[in-house]
Coordinates of N, CA, C and O in Angstrom, one line a residue:
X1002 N 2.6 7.8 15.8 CA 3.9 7.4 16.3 C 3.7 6.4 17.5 O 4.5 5.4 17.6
X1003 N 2.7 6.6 18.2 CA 2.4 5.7 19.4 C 2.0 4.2 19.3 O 2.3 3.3 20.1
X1004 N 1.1 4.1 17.9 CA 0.3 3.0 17.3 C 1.9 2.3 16.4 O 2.0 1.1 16.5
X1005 N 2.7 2.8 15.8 CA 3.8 2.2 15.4 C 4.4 2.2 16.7 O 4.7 1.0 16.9
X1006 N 4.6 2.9 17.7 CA 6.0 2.2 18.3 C 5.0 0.6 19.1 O 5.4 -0.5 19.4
X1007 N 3.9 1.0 19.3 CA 3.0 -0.1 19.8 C 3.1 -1.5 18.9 O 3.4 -2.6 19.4
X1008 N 2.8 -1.3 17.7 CA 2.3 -2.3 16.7 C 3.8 -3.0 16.4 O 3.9 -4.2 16.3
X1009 N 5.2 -1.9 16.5 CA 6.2 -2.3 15.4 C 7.4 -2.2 16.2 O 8.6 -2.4 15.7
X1010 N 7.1 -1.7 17.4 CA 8.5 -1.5 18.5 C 9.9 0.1 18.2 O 10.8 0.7 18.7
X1011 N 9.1 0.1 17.1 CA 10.0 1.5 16.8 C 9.0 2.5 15.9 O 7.8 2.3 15.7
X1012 N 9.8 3.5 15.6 CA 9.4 4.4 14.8 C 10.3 4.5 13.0 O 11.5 4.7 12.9
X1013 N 9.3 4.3 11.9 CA 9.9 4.4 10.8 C 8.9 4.9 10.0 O 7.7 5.2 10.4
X1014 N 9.3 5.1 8.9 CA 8.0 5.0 7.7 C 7.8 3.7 7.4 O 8.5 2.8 6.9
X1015 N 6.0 4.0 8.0 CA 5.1 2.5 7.3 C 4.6 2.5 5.9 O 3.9 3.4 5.4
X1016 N 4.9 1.5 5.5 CA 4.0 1.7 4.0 C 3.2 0.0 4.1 O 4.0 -0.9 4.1
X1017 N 2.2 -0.2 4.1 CA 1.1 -1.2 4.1 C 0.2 -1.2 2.9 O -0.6 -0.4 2.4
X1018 N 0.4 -2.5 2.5 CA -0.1 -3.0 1.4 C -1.3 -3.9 1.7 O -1.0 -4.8 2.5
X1019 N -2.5 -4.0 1.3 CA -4.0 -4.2 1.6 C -3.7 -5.0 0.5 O -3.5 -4.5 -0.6
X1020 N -3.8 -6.4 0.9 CA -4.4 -7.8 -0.1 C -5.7 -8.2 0.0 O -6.4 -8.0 1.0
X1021 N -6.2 -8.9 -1.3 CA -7.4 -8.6 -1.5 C -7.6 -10.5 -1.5 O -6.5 -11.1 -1.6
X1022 N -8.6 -11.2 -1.4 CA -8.8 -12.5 -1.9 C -9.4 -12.9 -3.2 O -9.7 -12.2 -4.2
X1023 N -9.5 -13.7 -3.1 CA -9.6 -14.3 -4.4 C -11.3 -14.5 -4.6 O -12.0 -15.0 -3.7
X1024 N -11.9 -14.1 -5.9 CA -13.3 -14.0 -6.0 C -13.7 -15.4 -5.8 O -13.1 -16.4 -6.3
X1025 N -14.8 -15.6 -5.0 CA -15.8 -17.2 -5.2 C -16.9 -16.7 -6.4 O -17.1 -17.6 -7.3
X1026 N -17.5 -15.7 -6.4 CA -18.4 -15.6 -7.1 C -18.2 -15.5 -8.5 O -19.2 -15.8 -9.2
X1027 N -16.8 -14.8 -9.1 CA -16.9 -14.4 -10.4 C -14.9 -14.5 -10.0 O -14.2 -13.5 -9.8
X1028 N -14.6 -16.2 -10.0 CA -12.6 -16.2 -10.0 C -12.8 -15.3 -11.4 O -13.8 -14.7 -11.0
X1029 N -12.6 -14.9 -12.3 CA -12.5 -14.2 -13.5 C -11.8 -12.8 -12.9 O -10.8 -12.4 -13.4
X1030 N -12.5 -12.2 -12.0 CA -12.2 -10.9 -11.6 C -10.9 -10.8 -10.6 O -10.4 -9.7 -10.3
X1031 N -10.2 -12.2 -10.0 CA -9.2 -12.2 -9.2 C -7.8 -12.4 -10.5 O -6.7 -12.0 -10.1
X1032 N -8.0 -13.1 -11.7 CA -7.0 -13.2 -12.2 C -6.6 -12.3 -13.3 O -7.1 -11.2 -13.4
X1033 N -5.5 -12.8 -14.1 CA -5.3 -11.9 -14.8 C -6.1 -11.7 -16.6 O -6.3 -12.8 -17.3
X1034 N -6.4 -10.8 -17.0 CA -7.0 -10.8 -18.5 C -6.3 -9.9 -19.4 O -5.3 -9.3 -19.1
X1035 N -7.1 -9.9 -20.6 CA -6.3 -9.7 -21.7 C -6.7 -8.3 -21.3 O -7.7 -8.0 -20.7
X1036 N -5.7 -7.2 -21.8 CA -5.4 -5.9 -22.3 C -4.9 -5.4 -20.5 O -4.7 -4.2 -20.2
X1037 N -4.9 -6.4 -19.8 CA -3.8 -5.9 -18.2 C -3.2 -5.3 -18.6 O -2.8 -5.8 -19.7
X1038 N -2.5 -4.0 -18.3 CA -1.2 -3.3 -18.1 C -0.2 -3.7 -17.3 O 0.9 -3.5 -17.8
X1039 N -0.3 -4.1 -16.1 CA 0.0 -4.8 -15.1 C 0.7 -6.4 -15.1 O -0.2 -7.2 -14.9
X1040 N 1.9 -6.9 -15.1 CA 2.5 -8.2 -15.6 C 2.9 -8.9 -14.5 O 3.0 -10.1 -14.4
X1041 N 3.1 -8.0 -13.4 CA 4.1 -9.0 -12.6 C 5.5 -9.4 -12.8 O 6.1 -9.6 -13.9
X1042 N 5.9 -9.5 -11.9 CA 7.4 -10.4 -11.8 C 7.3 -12.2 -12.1 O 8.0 -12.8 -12.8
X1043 N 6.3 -12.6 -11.3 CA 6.4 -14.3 -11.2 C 6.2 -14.6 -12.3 O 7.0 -15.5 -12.6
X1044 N 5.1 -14.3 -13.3 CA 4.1 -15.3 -14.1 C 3.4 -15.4 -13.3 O 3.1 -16.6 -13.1
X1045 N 2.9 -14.7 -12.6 CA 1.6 -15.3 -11.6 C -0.1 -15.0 -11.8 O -0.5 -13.8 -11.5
X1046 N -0.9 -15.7 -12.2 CA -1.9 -15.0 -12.9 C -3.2 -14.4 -12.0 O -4.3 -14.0 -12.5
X1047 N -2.9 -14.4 -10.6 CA -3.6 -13.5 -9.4 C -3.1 -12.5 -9.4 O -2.0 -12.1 -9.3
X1048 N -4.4 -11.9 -9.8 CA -4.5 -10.1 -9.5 C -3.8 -9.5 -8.1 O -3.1 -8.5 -8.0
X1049 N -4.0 -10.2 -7.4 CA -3.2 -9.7 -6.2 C -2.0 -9.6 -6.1 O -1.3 -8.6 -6.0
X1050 N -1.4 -10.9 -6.2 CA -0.3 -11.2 -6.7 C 0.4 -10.2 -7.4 O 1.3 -9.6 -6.8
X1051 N 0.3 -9.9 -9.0 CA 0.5 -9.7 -9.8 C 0.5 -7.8 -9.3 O 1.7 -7.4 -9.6
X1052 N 0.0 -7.0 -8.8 CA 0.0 -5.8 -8.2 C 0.6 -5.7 -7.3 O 1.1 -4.6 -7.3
X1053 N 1.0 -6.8 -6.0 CA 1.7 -6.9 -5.1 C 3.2 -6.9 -5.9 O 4.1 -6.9 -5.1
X1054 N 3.4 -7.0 -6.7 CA 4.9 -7.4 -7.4 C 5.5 -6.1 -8.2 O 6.6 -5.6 -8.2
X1055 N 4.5 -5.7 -8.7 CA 4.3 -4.6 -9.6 C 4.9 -3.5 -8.4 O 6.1 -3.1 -8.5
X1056 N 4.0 -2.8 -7.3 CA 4.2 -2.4 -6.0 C 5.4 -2.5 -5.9 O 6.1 -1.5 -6.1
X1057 N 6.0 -3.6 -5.7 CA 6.9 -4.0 -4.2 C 8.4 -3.3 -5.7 O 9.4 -2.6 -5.4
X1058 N 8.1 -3.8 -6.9 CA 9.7 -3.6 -8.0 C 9.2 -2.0 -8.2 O 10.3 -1.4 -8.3
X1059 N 8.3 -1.2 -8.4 CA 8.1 0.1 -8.1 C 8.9 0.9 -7.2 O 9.6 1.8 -7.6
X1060 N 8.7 0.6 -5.7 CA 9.0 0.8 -4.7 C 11.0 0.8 -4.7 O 11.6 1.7 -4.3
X1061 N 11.4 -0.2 -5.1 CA 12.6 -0.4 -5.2 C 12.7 0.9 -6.1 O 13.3 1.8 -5.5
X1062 N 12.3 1.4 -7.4 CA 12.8 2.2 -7.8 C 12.9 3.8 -7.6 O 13.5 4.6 -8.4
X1063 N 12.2 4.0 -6.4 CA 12.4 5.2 -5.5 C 13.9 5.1 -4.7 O 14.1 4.4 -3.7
X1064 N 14.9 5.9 -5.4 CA 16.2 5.9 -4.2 C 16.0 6.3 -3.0 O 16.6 5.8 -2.0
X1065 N 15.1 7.5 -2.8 CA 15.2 8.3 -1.1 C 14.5 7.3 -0.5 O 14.5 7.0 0.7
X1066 N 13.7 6.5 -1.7 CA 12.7 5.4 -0.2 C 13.4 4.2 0.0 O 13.4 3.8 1.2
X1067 N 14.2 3.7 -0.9 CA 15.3 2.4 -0.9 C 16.1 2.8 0.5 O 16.1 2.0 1.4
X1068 N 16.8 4.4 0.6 CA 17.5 4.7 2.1 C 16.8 4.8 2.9 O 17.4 4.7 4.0
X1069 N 15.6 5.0 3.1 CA 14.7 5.7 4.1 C 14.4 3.9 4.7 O 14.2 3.7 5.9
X1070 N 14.5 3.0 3.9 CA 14.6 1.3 4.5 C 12.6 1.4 4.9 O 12.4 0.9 6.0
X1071 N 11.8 1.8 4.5 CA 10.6 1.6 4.7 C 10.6 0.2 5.6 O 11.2 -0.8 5.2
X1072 N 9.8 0.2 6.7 CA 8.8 -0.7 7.0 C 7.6 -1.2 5.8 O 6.7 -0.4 5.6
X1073 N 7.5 -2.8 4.9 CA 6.3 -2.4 4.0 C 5.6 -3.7 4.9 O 6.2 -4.7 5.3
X1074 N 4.7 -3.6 5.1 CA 3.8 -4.4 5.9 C 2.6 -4.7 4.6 O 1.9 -3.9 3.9
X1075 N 2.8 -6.4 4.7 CA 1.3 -6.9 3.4 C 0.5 -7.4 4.6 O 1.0 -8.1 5.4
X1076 N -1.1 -6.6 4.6 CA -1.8 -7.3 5.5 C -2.4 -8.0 4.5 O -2.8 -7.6 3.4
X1077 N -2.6 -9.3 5.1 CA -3.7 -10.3 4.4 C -5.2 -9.7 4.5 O -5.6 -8.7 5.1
X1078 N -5.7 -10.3 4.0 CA -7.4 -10.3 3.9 C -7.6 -11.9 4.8 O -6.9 -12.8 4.6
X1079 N -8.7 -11.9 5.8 CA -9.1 -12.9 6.5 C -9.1 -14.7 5.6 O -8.9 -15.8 6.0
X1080 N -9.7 -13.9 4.1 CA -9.9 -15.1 3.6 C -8.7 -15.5 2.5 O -9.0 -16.4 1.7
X1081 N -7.4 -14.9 2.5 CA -6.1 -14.7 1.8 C -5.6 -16.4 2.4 O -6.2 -17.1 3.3
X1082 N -4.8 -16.6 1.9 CA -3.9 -18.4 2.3 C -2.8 -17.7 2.2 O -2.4 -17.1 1.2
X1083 N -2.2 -17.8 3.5 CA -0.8 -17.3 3.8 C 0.2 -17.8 3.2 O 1.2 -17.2 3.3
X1084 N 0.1 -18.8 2.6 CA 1.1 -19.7 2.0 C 1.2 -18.8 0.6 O 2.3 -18.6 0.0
X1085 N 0.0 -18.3 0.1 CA 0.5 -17.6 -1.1 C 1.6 -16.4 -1.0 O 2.1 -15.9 -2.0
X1086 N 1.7 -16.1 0.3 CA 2.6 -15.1 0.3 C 3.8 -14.9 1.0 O 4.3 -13.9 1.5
X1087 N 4.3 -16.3 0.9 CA 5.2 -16.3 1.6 C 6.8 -16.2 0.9 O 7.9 -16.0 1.4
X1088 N 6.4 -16.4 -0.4 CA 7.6 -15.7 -1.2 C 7.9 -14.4 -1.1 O 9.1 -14.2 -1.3
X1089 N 7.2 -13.4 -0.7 CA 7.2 -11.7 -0.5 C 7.6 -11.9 1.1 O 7.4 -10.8 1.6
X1090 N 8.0 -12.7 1.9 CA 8.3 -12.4 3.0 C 9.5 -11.5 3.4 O 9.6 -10.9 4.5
X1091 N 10.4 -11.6 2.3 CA 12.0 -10.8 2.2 C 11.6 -9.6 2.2 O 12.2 -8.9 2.9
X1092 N 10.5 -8.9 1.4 CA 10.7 -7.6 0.8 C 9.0 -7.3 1.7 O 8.5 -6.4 1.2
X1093 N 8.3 -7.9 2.7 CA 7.8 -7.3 3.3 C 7.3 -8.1 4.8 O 7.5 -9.3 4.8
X1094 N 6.8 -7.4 5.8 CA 6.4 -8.4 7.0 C 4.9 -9.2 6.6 O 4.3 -8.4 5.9
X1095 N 4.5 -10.0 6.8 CA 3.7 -10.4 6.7 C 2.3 -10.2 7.8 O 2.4 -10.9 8.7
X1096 N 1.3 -9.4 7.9 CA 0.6 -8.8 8.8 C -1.1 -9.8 8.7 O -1.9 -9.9 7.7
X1097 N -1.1 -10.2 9.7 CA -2.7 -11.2 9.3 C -3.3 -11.0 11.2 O -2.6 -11.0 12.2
X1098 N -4.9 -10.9 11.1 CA -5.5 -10.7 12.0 C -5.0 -9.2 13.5 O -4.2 -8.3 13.6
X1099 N -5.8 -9.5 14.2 CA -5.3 -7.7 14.7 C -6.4 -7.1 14.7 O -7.3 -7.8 14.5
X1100 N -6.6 -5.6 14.8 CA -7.3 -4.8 14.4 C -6.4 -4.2 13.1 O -5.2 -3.9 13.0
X1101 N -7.7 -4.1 12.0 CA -6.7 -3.6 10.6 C -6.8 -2.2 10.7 O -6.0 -1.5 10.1
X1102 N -7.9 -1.6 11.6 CA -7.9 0.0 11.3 C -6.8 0.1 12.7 O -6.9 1.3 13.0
X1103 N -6.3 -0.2 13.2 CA -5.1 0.1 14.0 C -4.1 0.5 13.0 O -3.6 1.6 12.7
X1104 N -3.9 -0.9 12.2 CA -2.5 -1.2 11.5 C -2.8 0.4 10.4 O -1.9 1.1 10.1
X1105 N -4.0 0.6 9.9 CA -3.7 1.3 8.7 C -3.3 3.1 9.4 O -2.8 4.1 8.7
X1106 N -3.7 3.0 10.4 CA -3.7 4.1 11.2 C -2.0 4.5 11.6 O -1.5 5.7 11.8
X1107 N -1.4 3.3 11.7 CA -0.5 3.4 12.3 C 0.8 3.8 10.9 O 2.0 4.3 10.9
X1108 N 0.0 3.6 10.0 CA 0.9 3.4 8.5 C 0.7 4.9 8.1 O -0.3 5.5 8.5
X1109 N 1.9 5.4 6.9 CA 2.0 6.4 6.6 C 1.6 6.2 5.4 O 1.9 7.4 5.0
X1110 N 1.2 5.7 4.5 CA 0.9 5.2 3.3 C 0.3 3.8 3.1 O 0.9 2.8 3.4
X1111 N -0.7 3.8 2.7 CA -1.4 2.6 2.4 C -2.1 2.6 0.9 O -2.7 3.5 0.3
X1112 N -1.6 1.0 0.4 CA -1.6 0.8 -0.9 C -2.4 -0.6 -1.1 O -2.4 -1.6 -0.3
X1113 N -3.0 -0.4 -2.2 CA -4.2 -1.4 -2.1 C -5.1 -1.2 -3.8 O -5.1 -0.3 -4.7
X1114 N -5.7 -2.2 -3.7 CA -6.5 -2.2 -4.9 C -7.7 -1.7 -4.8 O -7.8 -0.5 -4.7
X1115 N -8.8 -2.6 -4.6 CA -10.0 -1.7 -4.4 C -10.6 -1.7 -2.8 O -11.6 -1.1 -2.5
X1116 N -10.0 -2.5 -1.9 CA -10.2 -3.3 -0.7 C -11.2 -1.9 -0.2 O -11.1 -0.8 -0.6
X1117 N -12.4 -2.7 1.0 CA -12.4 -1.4 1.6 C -11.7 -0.8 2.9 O -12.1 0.2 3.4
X1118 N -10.5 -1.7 3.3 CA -9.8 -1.3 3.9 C -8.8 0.1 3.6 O -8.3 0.9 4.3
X1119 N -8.7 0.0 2.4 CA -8.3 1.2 1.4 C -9.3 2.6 1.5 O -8.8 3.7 1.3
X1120 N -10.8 2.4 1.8 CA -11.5 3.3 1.6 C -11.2 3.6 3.2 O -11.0 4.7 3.6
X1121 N -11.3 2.5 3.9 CA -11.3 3.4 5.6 C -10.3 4.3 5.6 O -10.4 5.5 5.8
X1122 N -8.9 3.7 5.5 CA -7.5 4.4 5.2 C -7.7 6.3 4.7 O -7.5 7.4 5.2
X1123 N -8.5 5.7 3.3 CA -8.8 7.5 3.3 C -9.4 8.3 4.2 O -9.0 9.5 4.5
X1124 N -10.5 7.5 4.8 CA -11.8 8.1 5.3 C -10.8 8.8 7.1 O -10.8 9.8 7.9
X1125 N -9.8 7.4 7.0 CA -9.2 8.2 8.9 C -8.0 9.4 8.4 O -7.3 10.1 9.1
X1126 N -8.0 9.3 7.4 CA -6.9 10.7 7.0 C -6.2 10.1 6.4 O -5.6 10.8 5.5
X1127 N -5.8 8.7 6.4 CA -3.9 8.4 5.8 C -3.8 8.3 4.2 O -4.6 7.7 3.5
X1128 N -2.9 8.8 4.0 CA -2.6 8.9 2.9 C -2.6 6.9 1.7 O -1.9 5.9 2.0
X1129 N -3.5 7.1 0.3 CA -3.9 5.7 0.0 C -3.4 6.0 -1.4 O -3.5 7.0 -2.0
X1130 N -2.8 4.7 -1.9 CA -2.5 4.8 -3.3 C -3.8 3.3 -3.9 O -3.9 2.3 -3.3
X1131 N -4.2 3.5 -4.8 CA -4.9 2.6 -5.5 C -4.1 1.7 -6.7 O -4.0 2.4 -7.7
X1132 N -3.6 0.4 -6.9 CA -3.4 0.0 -7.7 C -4.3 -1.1 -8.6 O -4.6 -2.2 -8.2
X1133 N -4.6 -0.7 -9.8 CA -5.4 -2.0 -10.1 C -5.0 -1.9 -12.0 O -4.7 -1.0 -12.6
X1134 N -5.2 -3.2 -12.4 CA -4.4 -3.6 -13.7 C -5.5 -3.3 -14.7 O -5.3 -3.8 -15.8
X1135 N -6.4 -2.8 -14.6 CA -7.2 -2.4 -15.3 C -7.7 -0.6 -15.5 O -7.3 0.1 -14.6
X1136 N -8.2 -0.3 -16.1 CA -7.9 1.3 -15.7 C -9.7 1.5 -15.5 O -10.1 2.6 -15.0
X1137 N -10.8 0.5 -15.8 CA -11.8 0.8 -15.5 C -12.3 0.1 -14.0 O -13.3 0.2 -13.4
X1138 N -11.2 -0.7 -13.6 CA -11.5 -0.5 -12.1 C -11.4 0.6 -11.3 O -12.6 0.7 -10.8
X1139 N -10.9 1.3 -11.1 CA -10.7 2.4 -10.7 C -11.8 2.8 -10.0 O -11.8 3.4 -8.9
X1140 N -13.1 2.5 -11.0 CA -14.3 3.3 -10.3 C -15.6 2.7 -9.7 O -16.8 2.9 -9.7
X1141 N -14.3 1.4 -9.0 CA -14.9 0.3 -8.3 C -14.6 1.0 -6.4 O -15.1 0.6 -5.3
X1142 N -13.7 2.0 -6.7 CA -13.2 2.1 -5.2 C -13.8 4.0 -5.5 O -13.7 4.8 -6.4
X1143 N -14.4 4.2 -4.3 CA -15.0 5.6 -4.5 C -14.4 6.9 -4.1 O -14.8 8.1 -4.5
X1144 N -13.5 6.4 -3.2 CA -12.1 7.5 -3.0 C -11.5 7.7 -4.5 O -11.3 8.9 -4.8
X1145 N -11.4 7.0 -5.2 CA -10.6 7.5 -6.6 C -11.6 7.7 -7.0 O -11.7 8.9 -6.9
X1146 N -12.7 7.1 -7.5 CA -13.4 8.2 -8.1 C -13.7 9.3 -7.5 O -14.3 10.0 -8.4
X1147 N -13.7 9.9 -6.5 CA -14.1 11.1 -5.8 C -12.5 11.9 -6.2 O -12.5 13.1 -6.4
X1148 N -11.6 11.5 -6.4 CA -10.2 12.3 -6.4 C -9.5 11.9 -5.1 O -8.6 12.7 -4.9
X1149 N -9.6 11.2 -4.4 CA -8.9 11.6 -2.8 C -8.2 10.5 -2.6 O -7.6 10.4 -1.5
X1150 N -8.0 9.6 -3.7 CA -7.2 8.6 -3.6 C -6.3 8.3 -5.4 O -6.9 7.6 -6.3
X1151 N -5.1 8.7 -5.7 CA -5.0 8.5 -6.7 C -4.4 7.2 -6.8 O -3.9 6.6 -5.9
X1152 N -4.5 6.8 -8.2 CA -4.9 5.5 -8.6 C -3.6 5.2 -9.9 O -3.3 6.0 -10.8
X1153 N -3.1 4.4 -9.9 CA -2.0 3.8 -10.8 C -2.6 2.6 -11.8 O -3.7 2.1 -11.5
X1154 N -1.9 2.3 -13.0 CA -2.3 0.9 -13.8 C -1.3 0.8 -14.2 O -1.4 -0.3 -14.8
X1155 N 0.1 1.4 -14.2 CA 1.2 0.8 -15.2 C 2.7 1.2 -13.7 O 2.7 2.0 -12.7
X1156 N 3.6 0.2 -14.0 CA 4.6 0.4 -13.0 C 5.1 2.0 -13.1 O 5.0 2.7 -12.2
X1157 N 5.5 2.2 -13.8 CA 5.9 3.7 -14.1 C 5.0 4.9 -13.5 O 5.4 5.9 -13.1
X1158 N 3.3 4.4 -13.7 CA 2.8 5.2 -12.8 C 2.3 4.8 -10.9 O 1.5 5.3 -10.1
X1159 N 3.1 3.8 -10.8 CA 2.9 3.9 -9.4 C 4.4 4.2 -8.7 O 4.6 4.3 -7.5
X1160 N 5.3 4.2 -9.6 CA 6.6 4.6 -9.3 C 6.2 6.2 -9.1 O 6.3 6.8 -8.1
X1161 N 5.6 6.6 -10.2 CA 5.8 8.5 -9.8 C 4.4 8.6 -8.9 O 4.3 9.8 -8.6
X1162 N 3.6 8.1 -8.6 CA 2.7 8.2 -7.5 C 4.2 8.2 -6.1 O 4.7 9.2 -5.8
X1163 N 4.5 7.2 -5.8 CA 4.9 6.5 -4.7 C 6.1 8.3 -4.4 O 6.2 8.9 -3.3
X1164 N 6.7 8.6 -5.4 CA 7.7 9.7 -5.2 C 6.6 10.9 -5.2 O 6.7 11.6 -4.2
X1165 N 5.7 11.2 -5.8 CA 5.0 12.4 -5.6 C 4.7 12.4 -3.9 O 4.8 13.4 -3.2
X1166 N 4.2 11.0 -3.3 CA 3.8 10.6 -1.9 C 5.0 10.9 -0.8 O 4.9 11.4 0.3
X1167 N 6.2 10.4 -1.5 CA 6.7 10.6 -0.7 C 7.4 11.9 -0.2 O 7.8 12.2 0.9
X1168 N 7.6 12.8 -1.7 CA 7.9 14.6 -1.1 C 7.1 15.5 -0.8 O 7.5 16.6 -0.4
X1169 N 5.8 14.9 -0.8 CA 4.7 15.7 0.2 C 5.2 14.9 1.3 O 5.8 15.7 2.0
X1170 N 5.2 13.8 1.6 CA 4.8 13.5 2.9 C 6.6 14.3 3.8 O 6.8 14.8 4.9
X1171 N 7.3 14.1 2.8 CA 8.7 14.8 3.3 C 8.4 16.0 4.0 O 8.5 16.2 5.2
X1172 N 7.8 17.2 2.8 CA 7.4 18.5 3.5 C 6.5 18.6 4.3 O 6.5 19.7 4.7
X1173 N 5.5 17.8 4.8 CA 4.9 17.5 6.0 C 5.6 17.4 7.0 O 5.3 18.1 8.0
X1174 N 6.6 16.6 7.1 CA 7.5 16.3 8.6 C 8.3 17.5 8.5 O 8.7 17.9 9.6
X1175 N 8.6 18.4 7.3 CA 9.6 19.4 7.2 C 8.9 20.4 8.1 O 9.7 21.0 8.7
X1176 N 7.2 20.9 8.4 CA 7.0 21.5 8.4 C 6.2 21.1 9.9 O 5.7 22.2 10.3
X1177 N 6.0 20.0 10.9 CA 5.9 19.5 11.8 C 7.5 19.7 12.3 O 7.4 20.1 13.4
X1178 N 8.4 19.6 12.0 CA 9.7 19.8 12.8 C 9.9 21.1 12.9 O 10.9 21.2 13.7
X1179 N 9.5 22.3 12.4 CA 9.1 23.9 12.4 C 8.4 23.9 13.3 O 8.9 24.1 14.4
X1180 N 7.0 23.5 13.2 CA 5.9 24.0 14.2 C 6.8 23.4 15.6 O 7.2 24.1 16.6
X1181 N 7.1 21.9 15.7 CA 7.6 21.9 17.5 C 8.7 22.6 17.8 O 8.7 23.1 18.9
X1182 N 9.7 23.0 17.0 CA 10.6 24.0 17.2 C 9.9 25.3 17.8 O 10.1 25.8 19.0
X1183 N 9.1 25.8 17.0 CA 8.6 27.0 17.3 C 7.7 26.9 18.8 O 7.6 27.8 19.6
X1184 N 7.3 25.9 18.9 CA 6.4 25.6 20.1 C 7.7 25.1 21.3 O 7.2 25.0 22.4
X1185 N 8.8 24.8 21.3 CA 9.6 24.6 22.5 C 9.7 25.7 22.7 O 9.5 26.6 21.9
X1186 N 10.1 25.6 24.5 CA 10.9 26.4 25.5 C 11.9 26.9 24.9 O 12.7 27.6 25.5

């Protein structure tokens, strides 16, 4: 709560999305290929892109999260071109430079492809969803393969990720507003 009212001036539910750049060594693995599950909204043939869209029309289809008005914060990757993301500026803030393990710290959910900003996310406690358009990436990020990070490939399964996330995370606060009850004067 300290690190959001710090980072964000208030207190809400953060949800942070981890962009990834674009391969120099193998572009092949940044765009999109044949047997993707994953389409996108634009026509846009970056993997990033194309998951960031997937995400963001997901997201819309949770009603308690549509009222709940989420904070979604896209942090760039150092080597990301801001310009590519400035069409998503409506439907998220745009977050670049900083410390990232603040920002993911500060976030109640963090979503991401294989980044290892995703893996720290698990590793400080916060809760990580994995999206990637392939289903044998998956065991490119080692939180999912370990189990401790579940992992989406189709809109429909990051829509019921994102609601399974969010009524745990519900009965967590349900059960933090118990314990300070019980602990007041």
């Amino acid at each position: 709560a300290l690190l959001q009212k710090k980072l964000f001036g208030e207190k809400r539910l953060v949800i942070t999305f981890v962009a990834e750049p674009e391969s120099t060594l193998n572009p092949a693995l940044t765009n999109q290929s044949a047997g993707q599950k994953l389409k996108g909204t634009s026509g846009s043939p970056k993997r990033c892109l194309i998951v960031l869209e997937e995400f963001l029309a997901a997201l819309k289809q949770i009603d308690q999260l549509e009222q709940e008005d989420p904070l979604v914060i896209l942090r760039l990757h150092p080597r990301n071109q801001e310009s590519d993301f400035l069409p998503y500026e409506g439907a998220c803030r745009l977050h670049s430079g900083g410390d990232p393990l603040e920002l993911i710290c500060a976030s109640d959910l963090v979503v991401g492809m294989t980044s290892m900003l995703l893996l720290e996310a698990a590793i400080a406690g916060v809760p990580t969803l994995s999206i990637v358009p392939n289903i044998e990436e998956a065991q490119w990020l080692p939180t999912v393969e370990a189990g401790a990070t579940p992992c989406a490939t189709t809109r429909d399964q990051i829509a019921a990720a994102l609601q399974d996330w969010y009524q745990s995370a519900g009965a967590k606060e349900d059960q933090t507003r118990a314990a300070e009850q019980w602990f007041e004067p």
